[in-house]
Amino acid sequence: MSTDRAVKKHKLVSQAEEKVNWKKRKTDLKQNTKQWKKAKVLKKLEKQKRQEAAAEKTKPEENQKKQGRAYTVSIALPGSVLDNAQSPELRTYLAGQIARACVVFCVDEIIVFDEQGEDVKSVEGEFKGVGKKGHACIQLARILQYMECPQYLRKWFFPVHKDLQYAGLLNPLDSPHHMRIDEDSEYREGIVLNKPPKQGKGSLVNCGMRKDVRIDKQLQSGLRVTVQLNKTQNQECRLYKGVVVAPHVPRTEGGLYWGYTVRLASCLSSVFTESPYKEGYDLTIGTSERGSSLDQAKLSPFKHLLVVFGGLQGLEASLDADQNLDVTDPSVLFDLYLNTCPGQGSRTIRTEEAILISMAGLRSRITAAFSDVSCVSLNN
């Protein structure tokens, strides 16, 4: 019996000890939990500080990427270059080569001038054929406009025409504004639809997507517009939403190359005098084998650059046919008169070749001119 009592007493003592140990363990656990939470909060604060510091460092880089390109690059060439092609198919393909060359080097404006000095200011008018008897300036301008237009808009802006008879031979430009149907982009080109808008709401625009876009204002139907889409869209809504912006906004603010415009000039002097820019071209370059070597040329920063190419007889023939100009030396018309391919192995360089050679040589010089200026390079 005494042994049983001793065992029971030992159990009671053990249980008492266990109770005391449990309370102590519980207290220790609370302290450990507090310390762990405190350490976790401190760790979270340190991580947040590191993220904020990293964000501050990347902000200037993001702003630089979004800043875009402020300057423009224009080229001018005579429409008679098409007369050097032996068939209507080759005329079309030659125009396509010119368009491709301009897009590769991010040209913003193409001026087609008549080196014979005829008054040509519109692609409209009587059609005289696609052979050598056709008007080369009008045909070249029409094909250039057709290629620049996004594919989903061509059916509205380019009805069947003989100048575009062989458009199937043209290689696509595939420039940034030629969007696929499901491609995500902040900007898109569209056409204002002939659908009456609701009271107090903007017009509907077809931007080549699965849904039409409701813009912020009412515009005349049939207009081509540049639309900036809202960053957040309600996928369940029947329409997307966006705002109409100026055509230059994707370039100046988004840093995107947004195609080129086409302008017709009746003569060489009209290339300069009818500039769409208020201040005109502040840097002009003429290309000729009689010019100074491009290797020693250096460009200063500019707002609007113009590069002029001659036809089969060079810029001298265009100068002689222009009644508005009394000079005989074409070099006096330009700030720089350059030979962009010194030491050429062929007697002649075709215009479509000259565009590629000249723009390739000028690209690095344009980049160097803006290396210390808040402006992105020509490649962007």
Short mmCIF file of C-alpha atoms in Angstrom, two decimals:
data_model
loop_
_atom_site.label_atom_id
_atom_site.label_comp_id
_atom_site.label_asym_id
_atom_site.label_seq_id
_atom_site.Cartn_x
_atom_site.Cartn_y
_atom_site.Cartn_z
CA MET A 1 0.00 0.00 0.00
CA SER A 2 2.80 2.32 0.85
CA THR A 3 4.33 1.77 -2.55
CA ASP A 4 1.00 2.65 -4.26
CA ARG A 5 0.77 5.85 -2.28
CA ALA A 6 4.34 6.71 -3.22
CA VAL A 7 3.55 6.13 -6.90
CA LYS A 8 0.41 8.29 -6.72
CA LYS A 9 2.33 11.01 -4.90
CA HIS A 10 5.05 10.88 -7.58
CA LYS A 11 2.41 11.20 -10.30
CA LEU A 12 0.83 14.20 -8.61
CA VAL A 13 4.23 15.88 -8.29
CA SER A 14 4.98 15.14 -11.94
CA GLN A 15 1.63 16.56 -13.03
CA ALA A 16 2.25 19.70 -10.97
CA GLU A 17 5.65 20.08 -12.56
CA GLU A 18 4.13 19.60 -16.04
CA LYS A 19 1.56 22.32 -15.37
CA VAL A 20 4.23 24.77 -14.27
CA ASN A 21 6.38 23.94 -17.34
CA TRP A 22 3.41 24.42 -19.70
CA LYS A 23 2.74 27.92 -18.42
CA LYS A 24 6.38 28.82 -18.84
CA ARG A 25 6.42 27.33 -22.33
CA LYS A 26 3.34 29.31 -23.24
CA THR A 27 4.95 32.53 -22.06
CA ASP A 28 8.11 31.77 -23.98
CA LEU A 29 6.05 30.99 -27.08
CA LYS A 30 4.30 34.36 -26.88
CA GLN A 31 7.62 36.15 -26.59
CA ASN A 32 9.05 34.21 -29.52
CA THR A 33 5.96 34.99 -31.59
CA LYS A 34 6.30 38.70 -30.85
CA GLN A 35 9.94 38.66 -31.81
CA TRP A 36 9.18 36.73 -35.02
CA LYS A 37 6.42 39.19 -35.98
CA LYS A 38 8.70 42.12 -35.26
CA ALA A 39 11.46 40.61 -37.40
CA LYS A 40 8.96 39.92 -40.18
CA VAL A 41 7.74 43.53 -40.16
CA LEU A 42 11.31 44.83 -40.25
CA LYS A 43 12.14 42.50 -43.13
CA LYS A 44 9.05 43.66 -45.02
CA LEU A 45 9.98 47.32 -44.49
CA GLU A 46 13.51 46.68 -45.74
CA LYS A 47 12.16 44.92 -48.83
CA GLN A 48 9.75 47.80 -49.48
CA LYS A 49 12.61 50.31 -49.19
CA ARG A 50 14.69 48.32 -51.68
CA GLN A 51 11.78 48.18 -54.13
CA GLU A 52 11.21 51.93 -53.82
CA ALA A 53 14.89 52.62 -54.39
CA ALA A 54 14.91 50.36 -57.46
CA ALA A 55 11.78 52.09 -58.80
CA GLU A 56 13.42 55.50 -58.40
CA LYS A 57 16.41 54.29 -60.39
CA THR A 58 14.29 52.89 -63.24
CA LYS A 59 12.02 55.94 -63.50
CA PRO A 60 14.44 58.01 -65.63
CA GLU A 61 14.94 55.02 -67.97
CA GLU A 62 11.18 54.54 -68.38
CA ASN A 63 10.66 58.24 -69.02
CA GLN A 64 13.39 58.17 -71.65
CA LYS A 65 11.75 55.20 -73.36
CA LYS A 66 8.36 56.91 -73.39
CA GLN A 67 9.68 60.27 -74.52
CA GLY A 68 9.64 59.45 -78.21
CA ARG A 69 11.20 61.22 -81.16
CA ALA A 70 10.67 64.94 -81.70
CA TYR A 71 12.40 65.36 -85.08
CA THR A 72 11.16 64.26 -88.51
CA VAL A 73 12.92 62.89 -91.57
CA SER A 74 11.61 63.61 -95.07
CA ILE A 75 12.84 62.49 -98.48
CA ALA A 76 12.00 63.86 -101.92
CA LEU A 77 12.39 62.08 -105.24
CA PRO A 78 11.04 62.57 -108.78
CA GLY A 79 8.15 60.40 -109.91
CA SER A 80 9.93 59.82 -113.20
CA VAL A 81 11.96 57.05 -111.58
CA LEU A 82 9.06 54.76 -112.47
CA ASP A 83 9.67 55.43 -116.17
CA ASN A 84 12.91 53.47 -115.82
CA ALA A 85 10.88 50.27 -115.34
CA GLN A 86 10.07 48.24 -118.46
CA SER A 87 6.59 46.95 -117.54
CA PRO A 88 3.59 47.85 -115.36
CA GLU A 89 4.51 45.03 -112.99
CA LEU A 90 8.04 46.35 -112.55
CA ARG A 91 6.74 49.90 -112.04
CA THR A 92 4.62 48.64 -109.15
CA TYR A 93 7.46 46.60 -107.67
CA LEU A 94 9.85 49.56 -107.93
CA ALA A 95 7.39 51.74 -105.98
CA GLY A 96 7.24 48.99 -103.36
CA GLN A 97 11.04 48.98 -103.05
CA ILE A 98 11.01 52.72 -102.41
CA ALA A 99 8.32 52.35 -99.74
CA ARG A 100 10.22 49.54 -98.02
CA ALA A 101 13.45 51.55 -97.98
CA CYS A 102 11.68 54.54 -96.42
CA VAL A 103 10.02 52.46 -93.70
CA VAL A 104 13.21 50.62 -92.80
CA PHE A 105 14.84 53.98 -92.00
CA CYS A 106 11.76 55.51 -90.34
CA VAL A 107 11.08 58.23 -92.92
CA ASP A 108 8.13 60.42 -91.87
CA GLU A 109 7.33 62.13 -95.17
CA ILE A 110 7.83 61.24 -98.84
CA ILE A 111 7.59 64.05 -101.40
CA VAL A 112 7.10 63.02 -105.04
CA PHE A 113 8.00 65.93 -107.32
CA ASP A 114 7.71 66.35 -111.08
CA GLU A 115 11.09 67.11 -112.57
CA GLN A 116 9.36 68.28 -115.77
CA GLY A 117 7.67 71.10 -113.83
CA GLU A 118 4.06 70.08 -114.56
CA ASP A 119 1.32 71.07 -112.10
CA VAL A 120 0.54 67.83 -110.24
CA LYS A 121 -1.04 68.24 -106.83
CA SER A 122 -3.57 65.42 -106.52
CA VAL A 123 -3.83 61.70 -107.11
CA GLU A 124 -7.35 62.29 -108.46
CA GLY A 125 -8.09 62.94 -112.11
CA GLU A 126 -8.26 61.18 -115.45
CA PHE A 127 -6.39 57.90 -115.63
CA LYS A 128 -4.12 57.52 -118.65
CA GLY A 129 -2.78 54.00 -118.15
CA VAL A 130 -0.11 52.20 -116.18
CA GLY A 131 2.48 52.03 -118.96
CA LYS A 132 5.08 54.62 -119.86
CA LYS A 133 2.32 56.99 -121.00
CA GLY A 134 0.78 57.06 -117.52
CA HIS A 135 1.61 59.83 -115.08
CA ALA A 136 4.42 58.41 -113.00
CA CYS A 137 4.12 60.93 -110.13
CA ILE A 138 0.47 60.12 -109.49
CA GLN A 139 1.00 56.38 -109.78
CA LEU A 140 3.99 56.41 -107.43
CA ALA A 141 2.14 58.52 -104.87
CA ARG A 142 -0.92 56.27 -105.00
CA ILE A 143 1.10 53.09 -104.49
CA LEU A 144 3.06 54.67 -101.62
CA GLN A 145 -0.19 55.72 -99.93
CA TYR A 146 -1.70 52.27 -100.48
CA MET A 147 1.28 50.52 -98.88
CA GLU A 148 1.36 52.85 -95.86
CA CYS A 149 -2.32 52.33 -95.09
CA PRO A 150 -3.01 49.47 -92.61
CA GLN A 151 -4.44 46.43 -94.37
CA TYR A 152 -7.78 46.53 -92.56
CA LEU A 153 -8.44 50.10 -93.77
CA ARG A 154 -7.53 49.72 -97.45
CA LYS A 155 -10.97 48.61 -98.61
CA TRP A 156 -12.40 51.96 -97.46
CA PHE A 157 -9.70 54.29 -98.76
CA PHE A 158 -8.54 52.54 -101.94
CA PRO A 159 -11.23 51.41 -104.37
CA VAL A 160 -10.25 49.32 -107.41
CA HIS A 161 -7.88 51.31 -109.60
CA LYS A 162 -5.56 50.52 -112.51
CA ASP A 163 -2.58 52.00 -110.69
CA LEU A 164 -3.03 49.26 -108.07
CA GLN A 165 -3.61 46.46 -110.57
CA TYR A 166 -0.43 44.65 -109.52
CA ALA A 167 -0.56 45.44 -105.80
CA GLY A 168 -0.30 41.71 -105.12
CA LEU A 169 3.40 41.91 -106.06
CA LEU A 170 4.14 44.36 -103.25
CA ASN A 171 6.03 43.19 -100.18
CA PRO A 172 4.24 44.26 -96.97
CA LEU A 173 5.77 47.10 -94.97
CA ASP A 174 4.96 45.43 -91.63
CA SER A 175 5.44 48.73 -89.80
CA PRO A 176 4.29 49.15 -86.17
CA HIS A 177 0.89 50.65 -87.07
CA HIS A 178 0.00 47.66 -89.28
CA MET A 179 -1.67 45.77 -86.44
CA ARG A 180 -3.02 42.23 -86.31
CA ILE A 181 -6.58 41.80 -85.09
CA ASP A 182 -5.63 40.59 -81.58
CA GLU A 183 -2.40 42.56 -81.19
CA ASP A 184 -2.20 44.73 -78.08
CA SER A 185 -1.15 48.33 -78.62
CA GLU A 186 -1.74 51.70 -77.00
CA TYR A 187 -2.38 53.32 -80.39
CA ARG A 188 -4.27 52.23 -83.49
CA GLU A 189 -5.31 53.67 -86.84
CA GLY A 190 -9.02 53.56 -87.60
CA ILE A 191 -11.87 54.91 -89.72
CA VAL A 192 -14.90 56.75 -88.35
CA LEU A 193 -17.95 54.58 -89.10
CA ASN A 194 -21.16 55.83 -90.62
CA LYS A 195 -23.19 54.99 -87.53
CA PRO A 196 -25.12 57.78 -85.77
CA PRO A 197 -23.67 58.18 -82.24
CA LYS A 198 -25.91 58.24 -79.20
CA GLN A 199 -26.75 61.53 -77.52
CA GLY A 200 -23.71 62.91 -75.69
CA LYS A 201 -21.39 60.14 -76.86
CA GLY A 202 -18.58 60.07 -79.40
CA SER A 203 -18.41 58.39 -82.80
CA LEU A 204 -17.65 54.74 -83.43
CA VAL A 205 -14.32 53.85 -85.04
CA ASN A 206 -13.20 50.63 -86.71
CA CYS A 207 -9.61 50.03 -85.58
CA GLY A 208 -9.23 46.55 -87.02
CA MET A 209 -10.15 44.78 -83.77
CA ARG A 210 -12.98 42.42 -82.88
CA LYS A 211 -14.90 45.32 -81.33
CA ASP A 212 -15.43 48.89 -82.49
CA VAL A 213 -14.01 51.78 -80.43
CA ARG A 214 -16.08 54.58 -78.90
CA ILE A 215 -14.00 57.77 -79.12
CA ASP A 216 -14.31 60.95 -77.08
CA LYS A 217 -15.79 63.20 -79.79
CA GLN A 218 -18.15 63.16 -82.76
CA LEU A 219 -16.42 63.24 -86.14
CA GLN A 220 -17.47 63.00 -89.77
CA SER A 221 -17.73 59.46 -91.04
CA GLY A 222 -15.04 58.23 -93.40
CA LEU A 223 -12.18 60.07 -91.69
CA ARG A 224 -8.97 58.23 -90.89
CA VAL A 225 -8.01 58.87 -87.26
CA THR A 226 -5.32 57.88 -84.78
CA VAL A 227 -6.85 56.47 -81.61
CA GLN A 228 -5.24 56.08 -78.20
CA LEU A 229 -6.98 53.21 -76.45
CA ASN A 230 -7.75 53.29 -72.73
CA LYS A 231 -5.25 51.24 -70.74
CA THR A 232 -7.99 49.31 -68.94
CA GLN A 233 -10.87 47.94 -71.00
CA ASN A 234 -14.02 46.19 -69.82
CA GLN A 235 -13.88 42.92 -71.76
CA GLU A 236 -17.58 42.31 -71.13
CA CYS A 237 -18.53 45.63 -72.73
CA ARG A 238 -19.74 45.63 -76.33
CA LEU A 239 -17.31 48.44 -77.30
CA TYR A 240 -13.77 49.48 -76.50
CA LYS A 241 -13.04 53.05 -75.42
CA GLY A 242 -10.38 55.49 -76.60
CA VAL A 243 -9.55 59.08 -77.49
CA VAL A 244 -8.56 60.66 -80.82
CA VAL A 245 -5.00 62.03 -80.88
CA ALA A 246 -2.86 63.80 -83.47
CA PRO A 247 -1.07 61.47 -85.93
CA HIS A 248 2.32 62.49 -84.57
CA VAL A 249 1.54 61.47 -80.95
CA PRO A 250 2.66 57.80 -81.31
CA ARG A 251 6.03 59.11 -82.54
CA THR A 252 6.54 62.06 -80.19
CA GLU A 253 5.11 60.50 -77.02
CA GLY A 254 5.05 56.75 -77.58
CA GLY A 255 8.41 56.45 -79.34
CA LEU A 256 6.83 54.45 -82.18
CA TYR A 257 7.43 54.80 -85.91
CA TRP A 258 3.96 55.50 -87.27
CA GLY A 259 4.38 55.41 -91.04
CA TYR A 260 4.85 58.22 -93.54
CA THR A 261 2.76 60.83 -95.29
CA VAL A 262 2.87 61.38 -99.06
CA ARG A 263 2.98 64.80 -100.69
CA LEU A 264 2.97 65.73 -104.38
CA ALA A 265 5.03 68.70 -105.56
CA SER A 266 4.74 70.24 -109.04
CA CYS A 267 8.47 71.06 -109.25
CA LEU A 268 11.70 71.00 -107.26
CA SER A 269 11.15 74.40 -105.65
CA SER A 270 7.72 73.31 -104.38
CA VAL A 271 9.44 70.64 -102.31
CA PHE A 272 10.83 73.43 -100.13
CA THR A 273 8.11 76.10 -100.32
CA GLU A 274 5.11 73.83 -99.63
CA SER A 275 6.48 72.17 -96.51
CA PRO A 276 3.73 71.05 -94.09
CA TYR A 277 5.83 72.26 -91.18
CA LYS A 278 5.32 75.83 -90.07
CA GLU A 279 9.03 76.63 -89.88
CA GLY A 280 9.93 74.57 -92.97
CA TYR A 281 12.94 72.25 -93.17
CA ASP A 282 15.82 73.49 -91.04
CA LEU A 283 18.37 71.03 -92.49
CA THR A 284 18.36 70.12 -96.19
CA ILE A 285 20.64 67.62 -97.92
CA GLY A 286 21.04 67.11 -101.66
CA THR A 287 22.55 63.88 -102.99
CA SER A 288 24.79 63.79 -106.06
CA GLU A 289 27.99 62.14 -107.24
CA ARG A 290 29.31 65.72 -107.64
CA GLY A 291 28.83 66.48 -103.95
CA SER A 292 31.35 66.29 -101.13
CA SER A 293 31.99 62.95 -99.45
CA LEU A 294 29.57 61.80 -96.77
CA ASP A 295 32.50 60.42 -94.77
CA GLN A 296 33.49 63.92 -93.60
CA ALA A 297 29.92 65.18 -93.07
CA LYS A 298 28.57 66.02 -89.62
CA LEU A 299 24.96 66.90 -88.87
CA SER A 300 23.81 69.44 -86.31
CA PRO A 301 20.58 68.83 -84.33
CA PHE A 302 17.47 69.69 -86.33
CA LYS A 303 13.69 69.66 -86.16
CA HIS A 304 12.90 68.68 -89.74
CA LEU A 305 15.43 67.02 -92.04
CA LEU A 306 14.94 66.87 -95.82
CA VAL A 307 16.98 64.61 -98.11
CA VAL A 308 16.47 65.14 -101.86
CA PHE A 309 17.29 62.55 -104.53
CA GLY A 310 17.54 63.20 -108.25
CA GLY A 311 16.17 61.25 -111.19
CA LEU A 312 17.92 59.59 -114.13
CA GLN A 313 19.71 62.84 -115.08
CA GLY A 314 20.31 63.91 -111.48
CA LEU A 315 19.18 67.06 -109.68
CA GLU A 316 20.61 69.22 -112.48
CA ALA A 317 17.76 68.21 -114.82
CA SER A 318 15.15 69.04 -112.17
CA LEU A 319 16.78 72.42 -111.62
CA ASP A 320 16.81 73.28 -115.34
CA ALA A 321 13.08 72.46 -115.70
CA ASP A 322 12.04 74.58 -112.69
CA GLN A 323 11.05 78.07 -113.87
CA ASN A 324 10.96 79.36 -110.30
CA LEU A 325 14.71 78.92 -109.82
CA ASP A 326 17.34 81.10 -111.52
CA VAL A 327 20.41 79.25 -110.23
CA THR A 328 22.42 76.77 -112.24
CA ASP A 329 24.27 74.98 -109.46
CA PRO A 330 21.98 72.69 -107.40
CA SER A 331 24.37 72.71 -104.43
CA VAL A 332 23.30 76.28 -103.50
CA LEU A 333 19.78 75.00 -102.73
CA PHE A 334 20.93 72.79 -99.84
CA ASP A 335 22.72 73.10 -96.53
CA LEU A 336 24.74 70.00 -97.46
CA TYR A 337 25.44 68.61 -100.92
CA LEU A 338 26.73 65.08 -100.44
CA ASN A 339 28.05 62.14 -102.38
CA THR A 340 26.74 59.30 -100.22
CA CYS A 341 28.63 56.59 -102.11
CA PRO A 342 32.09 57.86 -103.02
CA GLY A 343 34.17 55.59 -105.22
CA GLN A 344 31.14 53.80 -106.68
CA GLY A 345 31.87 50.89 -109.03
CA SER A 346 28.85 51.46 -111.29
CA ARG A 347 28.43 54.49 -113.54
CA THR A 348 24.94 55.01 -112.14
CA ILE A 349 23.16 54.37 -108.87
CA ARG A 350 19.42 53.81 -109.16
CA THR A 351 17.19 55.97 -106.97
CA GLU A 352 15.87 53.05 -104.92
CA GLU A 353 19.49 52.05 -104.29
CA ALA A 354 20.49 55.63 -103.46
CA ILE A 355 17.80 55.84 -100.77
CA LEU A 356 19.13 52.75 -99.01
CA ILE A 357 22.77 53.81 -99.32
CA SER A 358 22.18 57.41 -98.24
CA MET A 359 19.88 56.69 -95.30
CA ALA A 360 22.22 53.95 -94.06
CA GLY A 361 25.09 56.44 -94.08
CA LEU A 362 23.04 59.23 -92.49
CA ARG A 363 21.52 57.08 -89.75
CA SER A 364 24.61 57.03 -87.54
CA ARG A 365 25.14 60.76 -88.08
CA ILE A 366 21.57 61.54 -87.08
CA THR A 367 22.04 59.45 -83.94
CA ALA A 368 25.29 61.30 -83.19
CA ALA A 369 23.59 64.67 -83.68
CA PHE A 370 21.07 63.80 -80.97
CA SER A 371 23.38 61.90 -78.63
CA ASP A 372 23.42 64.80 -76.16
CA VAL A 373 19.80 65.80 -76.76
CA SER A 374 16.74 64.25 -75.06
CA CYS A 375 15.60 62.45 -78.21
CA VAL A 376 15.63 58.78 -79.16
CA SER A 377 17.51 57.41 -82.13
CA LEU A 378 16.20 56.85 -85.62
CA ASN A 379 15.83 53.13 -84.97
CA ASN A 380 13.02 53.65 -82.39
#
